[in-house]
Amino acid sequence: MTEKILILDFGSQYTQLIARRIRELNVYSEIVPYNKVPELDDTIKAVILSGSPFSVREDRALHPNLEPLIGKRPVLGICYGAQYIAQHFGGRVERSVTREYGKANLGKIHQSEGLFAGLETGSQVWMSHGDTIKAIPDTFELLASTADVEVAAFGSKPGAFAEPVFCIQFHPEVYHSLDGKQLLENFVINVAGCSGNWTPAHFVDETVAALREKIGEDRVLLGLSGGVDSSVAAMLLNKAIGDRLFCFFIDNGLLRKDEFEEVLRSYDGMGLNVKGIDAKDEFYGALAGISDPEKKRKAIGKTFIDVFDREAKKLTNIKYLAQGTIYPDVIESVSVHGPSVTIKSHHNVGGLPEKMGLKIVEPLRFLFKDEVRRVGTQMGMADHLIKRHPFPGPGLAIRILGDITPEKVDILQKADKIYIDKMREYGLYDQVWQAGTILLPVQSVGVMGDERTYEQAVALRAVTSTDGMTAEWSHLPYDFLAAVSSGIINNVKGINRVVYDISTKPPATIEWE
């Protein structure tokens, strides 16, 4: 039975960070919308209320039901959560007169035990709120202050509730709060009494046991992409049900150069039951003449489903379809704001369960990307699979701006291979979250020898990130970029110009389409 910390989401940009910081303490955390709190069972050891872009003073303020929580489990309110608890129990919340955003220091710690054990006076914290708590409820006491914020933290008086309630106006989950991890550890381990045993090894053992119980003697089909998520999902399922797992790896003609053969060899070495399917011509046919990014995605998705379903019909007694869904996908689908506005259609196996009449199994649905990698390492997966950069489901189709032809794919594959090979040669590959080459729909004048050329340009993209939700462009060395540019222009016929993309996400996205 996995113990957990429940996090109520009020729409803060930092909510996922809270979950990640808790998990770094080897304690499982789960995010739920503030208005969809499950019944508290023995696995839930404490509850955290997140921040929010809303104000408790507004008509549109989000109103959680605190009755099932306060006194039932230890509670920590952060920012909006703290302000809501203060107001709910008779405190006073007002619009901030002074600026309460950015770095601050705990000038006074009134209680150096409990939540603040191990924190020193002067500890740097991060403020980010437009309201401030001017008066705390009678059943609470002041715990910490900054120079500008008298009520930086407060907590319930001993005996006020059956379980303690702590409230803080700063964000311990962000790196700018230098002792934030210690504060969260105090709450999760010392106050809530969590054991901190949620490790990759524990996850593997627990998940394999759960998969065996759920699947029984049935058979499972999984579509592999060559990426980390589907590969780790396959390993977990293989541990659980062995050769009753069947895997398809479809070559859509939009993979990196030689990737189909290389990945198949990798899977063979892992003992997986994988069938490689060459469907390049079908995908090229479906994409012919299409330039719109969304239409390209939909054409790829439909063709994938058609090929997958056709091949699946050659198997018998398949009851489950496995997917490599990870936790950010789950969080987004149950967001406090509802499902996010569609920025782009994701090429997955969407539509397959309904078409094929299969039940879904998602071994990774509660893991972040970095946790997926740690689980893969725990199971002994090779580094070249674990550390692979994320690769878009539609593949090179969204890195070729405009329509898709086999000739364009060939040009891009060659250029991209030079880029990635050089990145490994220079020891940069593992320092980058994701890298790729984009074939631009423009031609530019160049000179090669004594001849003028009028050929295509490519853009190089490389970003650093933790989970892809935000990303910073990678500051790659000039000598490396020069070597890549020279290698591409000299060796790939049809390209005479190379540029480097220095856009962050947001406002740009990692991919160009």
mmCIF file with all atom_site columns, C-alpha atoms in Angstrom, residues 169-274:
data_model
loop_
_atom_site.group_PDB
_atom_site.id
_atom_site.type_symbol
_atom_site.label_atom_id
_atom_site.label_alt_id
_atom_site.label_comp_id
_atom_site.label_asym_id
_atom_site.label_entity_id
_atom_site.label_seq_id
_atom_site.pdbx_PDB_ins_code
_atom_site.Cartn_x
_atom_site.Cartn_y
_atom_site.Cartn_z
_atom_site.occupancy
_atom_site.B_iso_or_equiv
_atom_site.pdbx_formal_charge
_atom_site.auth_seq_id
_atom_site.auth_comp_id
_atom_site.auth_asym_id
_atom_site.auth_atom_id
_atom_site.pdbx_PDB_model_num
ATOM 1   C CA . GLN A 1 169 ? 2.696  32.730  2.018   1.00 0.00 ? 169 GLN A CA 1
ATOM 2   C CA . PHE A 1 170 ? 5.924  31.810  0.199   1.00 0.00 ? 170 PHE A CA 1
ATOM 3   C CA . HIS A 1 171 ? 6.637  28.956  -2.226  1.00 0.00 ? 171 HIS A CA 1
ATOM 4   C CA . PRO A 1 172 ? 8.936  26.256  -0.784  1.00 0.00 ? 172 PRO A CA 1
ATOM 5   C CA . GLU A 1 173 ? 8.704  24.229  -3.990  1.00 0.00 ? 173 GLU A CA 1
ATOM 6   C CA . VAL A 1 174 ? 10.736 26.665  -6.146  1.00 0.00 ? 174 VAL A CA 1
ATOM 7   C CA . TYR A 1 175 ? 14.532 26.605  -6.133  1.00 0.00 ? 175 TYR A CA 1
ATOM 8   C CA . HIS A 1 176 ? 14.702 30.242  -5.002  1.00 0.00 ? 176 HIS A CA 1
ATOM 9   C CA . SER A 1 177 ? 13.419 29.104  -1.582  1.00 0.00 ? 177 SER A CA 1
ATOM 10  C CA . LEU A 1 178 ? 16.801 27.755  -0.531  1.00 0.00 ? 178 LEU A CA 1
ATOM 11  C CA . ASP A 1 179 ? 15.529 25.739  2.438   1.00 0.00 ? 179 ASP A CA 1
ATOM 12  C CA . GLY A 1 180 ? 12.268 24.783  0.751   1.00 0.00 ? 180 GLY A CA 1
ATOM 13  C CA . LYS A 1 181 ? 13.198 21.112  0.534   1.00 0.00 ? 181 LYS A CA 1
ATOM 14  C CA . GLN A 1 182 ? 13.940 21.033  4.265   1.00 0.00 ? 182 GLN A CA 1
ATOM 15  C CA . LEU A 1 183 ? 10.578 22.640  5.050   1.00 0.00 ? 183 LEU A CA 1
ATOM 16  C CA . LEU A 1 184 ? 8.705  20.162  2.854   1.00 0.00 ? 184 LEU A CA 1
ATOM 17  C CA . GLU A 1 185 ? 10.653 17.290  4.398   1.00 0.00 ? 185 GLU A CA 1
ATOM 18  C CA . ASN A 1 186 ? 9.681  18.533  7.853   1.00 0.00 ? 186 ASN A CA 1
ATOM 19  C CA . PHE A 1 187 ? 6.028  18.465  6.839   1.00 0.00 ? 187 PHE A CA 1
ATOM 20  C CA . VAL A 1 188 ? 6.028  15.218  4.870   1.00 0.00 ? 188 VAL A CA 1
ATOM 21  C CA . ILE A 1 189 ? 8.376  13.088  6.972   1.00 0.00 ? 189 ILE A CA 1
ATOM 22  C CA . ASN A 1 190 ? 8.265  14.577  10.475  1.00 0.00 ? 190 ASN A CA 1
ATOM 23  C CA . VAL A 1 191 ? 4.708  15.907  10.675  1.00 0.00 ? 191 VAL A CA 1
ATOM 24  C CA . ALA A 1 192 ? 2.858  13.507  8.352   1.00 0.00 ? 192 ALA A CA 1
ATOM 25  C CA . GLY A 1 193 ? 5.032  10.524  9.301   1.00 0.00 ? 193 GLY A CA 1
ATOM 26  C CA . CYS A 1 194 ? 5.750  9.267   5.777   1.00 0.00 ? 194 CYS A CA 1
ATOM 27  C CA . SER A 1 195 ? 8.450  6.596   5.577   1.00 0.00 ? 195 SER A CA 1
ATOM 28  C CA . GLY A 1 196 ? 10.083 7.869   2.362   1.00 0.00 ? 196 GLY A CA 1
ATOM 29  C CA . ASN A 1 197 ? 10.354 4.447   0.738   1.00 0.00 ? 197 ASN A CA 1
ATOM 30  C CA . TRP A 1 198 ? 8.813  5.270   -2.658  1.00 0.00 ? 198 TRP A CA 1
ATOM 31  C CA . THR A 1 199 ? 11.910 4.476   -4.732  1.00 0.00 ? 199 THR A CA 1
ATOM 32  C CA . PRO A 1 200 ? 12.305 3.248   -8.334  1.00 0.00 ? 200 PRO A CA 1
ATOM 33  C CA . ALA A 1 201 ? 12.816 -0.299  -6.996  1.00 0.00 ? 201 ALA A CA 1
ATOM 34  C CA . HIS A 1 202 ? 9.647  -0.002  -4.918  1.00 0.00 ? 202 HIS A CA 1
ATOM 35  C CA . PHE A 1 203 ? 7.732  1.322   -7.932  1.00 0.00 ? 203 PHE A CA 1
ATOM 36  C CA . VAL A 1 204 ? 8.891  -1.560  -10.125 1.00 0.00 ? 204 VAL A CA 1
ATOM 37  C CA . ASP A 1 205 ? 7.912  -4.226  -7.575  1.00 0.00 ? 205 ASP A CA 1
ATOM 38  C CA . GLU A 1 206 ? 4.549  -2.628  -6.843  1.00 0.00 ? 206 GLU A CA 1
ATOM 39  C CA . THR A 1 207 ? 3.692  -1.974  -10.508 1.00 0.00 ? 207 THR A CA 1
ATOM 40  C CA . VAL A 1 208 ? 4.668  -5.446  -11.698 1.00 0.00 ? 208 VAL A CA 1
ATOM 41  C CA . ALA A 1 209 ? 2.492  -6.999  -8.977  1.00 0.00 ? 209 ALA A CA 1
ATOM 42  C CA . ALA A 1 210 ? -0.438 -4.705  -9.895  1.00 0.00 ? 210 ALA A CA 1
ATOM 43  C CA . LEU A 1 211 ? -0.069 -5.506  -13.610 1.00 0.00 ? 211 LEU A CA 1
ATOM 44  C CA . ARG A 1 212 ? -0.115 -9.243  -12.934 1.00 0.00 ? 212 ARG A CA 1
ATOM 45  C CA . GLU A 1 213 ? -3.261 -8.890  -10.861 1.00 0.00 ? 213 GLU A CA 1
ATOM 46  C CA . LYS A 1 214 ? -5.013 -6.657  -13.407 1.00 0.00 ? 214 LYS A CA 1
ATOM 47  C CA . ILE A 1 215 ? -4.078 -8.551  -16.582 1.00 0.00 ? 215 ILE A CA 1
ATOM 48  C CA . GLY A 1 216 ? -4.233 -12.090 -15.241 1.00 0.00 ? 216 GLY A CA 1
ATOM 49  C CA . GLU A 1 217 ? -3.654 -14.571 -18.078 1.00 0.00 ? 217 GLU A CA 1
ATOM 50  C CA . ASP A 1 218 ? -4.712 -12.175 -20.838 1.00 0.00 ? 218 ASP A CA 1
ATOM 51  C CA . ARG A 1 219 ? -2.575 -10.884 -23.700 1.00 0.00 ? 219 ARG A CA 1
ATOM 52  C CA . VAL A 1 220 ? -1.436 -7.276  -24.186 1.00 0.00 ? 220 VAL A CA 1
ATOM 53  C CA . LEU A 1 221 ? -0.499 -5.321  -27.313 1.00 0.00 ? 221 LEU A CA 1
ATOM 54  C CA . LEU A 1 222 ? 1.820  -2.309  -27.152 1.00 0.00 ? 222 LEU A CA 1
ATOM 55  C CA . GLY A 1 223 ? 2.865  0.125   -29.873 1.00 0.00 ? 223 GLY A CA 1
ATOM 56  C CA . LEU A 1 224 ? 6.539  0.974   -29.394 1.00 0.00 ? 224 LEU A CA 1
ATOM 57  C CA . SER A 1 225 ? 7.957  4.282   -30.586 1.00 0.00 ? 225 SER A CA 1
ATOM 58  C CA . GLY A 1 226 ? 11.607 3.771   -29.769 1.00 0.00 ? 226 GLY A CA 1
ATOM 59  C CA . GLY A 1 227 ? 11.294 6.437   -27.057 1.00 0.00 ? 227 GLY A CA 1
ATOM 60  C CA . VAL A 1 228 ? 11.838 6.196   -23.318 1.00 0.00 ? 228 VAL A CA 1
ATOM 61  C CA . ASP A 1 229 ? 8.199  6.014   -22.208 1.00 0.00 ? 229 ASP A CA 1
ATOM 62  C CA . SER A 1 230 ? 7.020  3.157   -24.413 1.00 0.00 ? 230 SER A CA 1
ATOM 63  C CA . SER A 1 231 ? 10.292 1.243   -23.873 1.00 0.00 ? 231 SER A CA 1
ATOM 64  C CA . VAL A 1 232 ? 10.045 1.426   -20.078 1.00 0.00 ? 232 VAL A CA 1
ATOM 65  C CA . ALA A 1 233 ? 6.351  0.488   -20.233 1.00 0.00 ? 233 ALA A CA 1
ATOM 66  C CA . ALA A 1 234 ? 7.318  -2.547  -22.326 1.00 0.00 ? 234 ALA A CA 1
ATOM 67  C CA . MET A 1 235 ? 9.958  -3.614  -19.801 1.00 0.00 ? 235 MET A CA 1
ATOM 68  C CA . LEU A 1 236 ? 7.492  -3.386  -16.910 1.00 0.00 ? 236 LEU A CA 1
ATOM 69  C CA . LEU A 1 237 ? 4.885  -5.393  -18.801 1.00 0.00 ? 237 LEU A CA 1
ATOM 70  C CA . ASN A 1 238 ? 7.491  -7.933  -19.864 1.00 0.00 ? 238 ASN A CA 1
ATOM 71  C CA . LYS A 1 239 ? 8.472  -8.413  -16.226 1.00 0.00 ? 239 LYS A CA 1
ATOM 72  C CA . ALA A 1 240 ? 4.812  -8.887  -15.318 1.00 0.00 ? 240 ALA A CA 1
ATOM 73  C CA . ILE A 1 241 ? 3.472  -11.119 -18.108 1.00 0.00 ? 241 ILE A CA 1
ATOM 74  C CA . GLY A 1 242 ? 6.461  -12.243 -20.186 1.00 0.00 ? 242 GLY A CA 1
ATOM 75  C CA . ASP A 1 243 ? 5.714  -13.459 -23.711 1.00 0.00 ? 243 ASP A CA 1
ATOM 76  C CA . ARG A 1 244 ? 2.025  -12.564 -23.432 1.00 0.00 ? 244 ARG A CA 1
ATOM 77  C CA . LEU A 1 245 ? 3.123  -9.027  -24.347 1.00 0.00 ? 245 LEU A CA 1
ATOM 78  C CA . PHE A 1 246 ? 3.164  -8.348  -28.097 1.00 0.00 ? 246 PHE A CA 1
ATOM 79  C CA . CYS A 1 247 ? 4.837  -5.201  -29.434 1.00 0.00 ? 247 CYS A CA 1
ATOM 80  C CA . PHE A 1 248 ? 4.624  -3.421  -32.776 1.00 0.00 ? 248 PHE A CA 1
ATOM 81  C CA . PHE A 1 249 ? 7.287  -0.990  -33.940 1.00 0.00 ? 249 PHE A CA 1
ATOM 82  C CA . ILE A 1 250 ? 6.005  0.768   -37.054 1.00 0.00 ? 250 ILE A CA 1
ATOM 83  C CA . ASP A 1 251 ? 8.330  2.458   -39.520 1.00 0.00 ? 251 ASP A CA 1
ATOM 84  C CA . ASN A 1 252 ? 6.331  5.428   -40.738 1.00 0.00 ? 252 ASN A CA 1
ATOM 85  C CA . GLY A 1 253 ? 9.185  6.698   -42.894 1.00 0.00 ? 253 GLY A CA 1
ATOM 86  C CA . LEU A 1 254 ? 9.520  9.709   -40.592 1.00 0.00 ? 254 LEU A CA 1
ATOM 87  C CA . LEU A 1 255 ? 12.044 8.332   -38.118 1.00 0.00 ? 255 LEU A CA 1
ATOM 88  C CA . ARG A 1 256 ? 15.656 9.437   -37.826 1.00 0.00 ? 256 ARG A CA 1
ATOM 89  C CA . LYS A 1 257 ? 18.158 7.936   -40.256 1.00 0.00 ? 257 LYS A CA 1
ATOM 90  C CA . ASP A 1 258 ? 18.682 4.188   -39.629 1.00 0.00 ? 258 ASP A CA 1
ATOM 91  C CA . GLU A 1 259 ? 16.549 4.427   -36.467 1.00 0.00 ? 259 GLU A CA 1
ATOM 92  C CA . PHE A 1 260 ? 14.148 1.643   -37.409 1.00 0.00 ? 260 PHE A CA 1
ATOM 93  C CA . GLU A 1 261 ? 16.913 -0.967  -37.699 1.00 0.00 ? 261 GLU A CA 1
ATOM 94  C CA . GLU A 1 262 ? 18.892 0.329   -34.689 1.00 0.00 ? 262 GLU A CA 1
ATOM 95  C CA . VAL A 1 263 ? 15.904 0.380   -32.330 1.00 0.00 ? 263 VAL A CA 1
ATOM 96  C CA . LEU A 1 264 ? 14.768 -3.080  -33.431 1.00 0.00 ? 264 LEU A CA 1
ATOM 97  C CA . ARG A 1 265 ? 18.231 -4.407  -32.563 1.00 0.00 ? 265 ARG A CA 1
ATOM 98  C CA . SER A 1 266 ? 18.002 -2.741  -29.144 1.00 0.00 ? 266 SER A CA 1
ATOM 99  C CA . TYR A 1 267 ? 14.629 -4.300  -28.430 1.00 0.00 ? 267 TYR A CA 1
ATOM 100 C CA . ASP A 1 268 ? 15.875 -7.698  -29.516 1.00 0.00 ? 268 ASP A CA 1
ATOM 101 C CA . GLY A 1 269 ? 18.622 -7.431  -26.907 1.00 0.00 ? 269 GLY A CA 1
ATOM 102 C CA . MET A 1 270 ? 16.010 -6.707  -24.220 1.00 0.00 ? 270 MET A CA 1
ATOM 103 C CA . GLY A 1 271 ? 14.175 -9.964  -24.849 1.00 0.00 ? 271 GLY A CA 1
ATOM 104 C CA . LEU A 1 272 ? 10.992 -8.269  -26.027 1.00 0.00 ? 272 LEU A CA 1
ATOM 105 C CA . ASN A 1 273 ? 8.560  -9.840  -28.476 1.00 0.00 ? 273 ASN A CA 1
ATOM 106 C CA . VAL A 1 274 ? 8.660  -7.100  -31.132 1.00 0.00 ? 274 VAL A CA 1
#
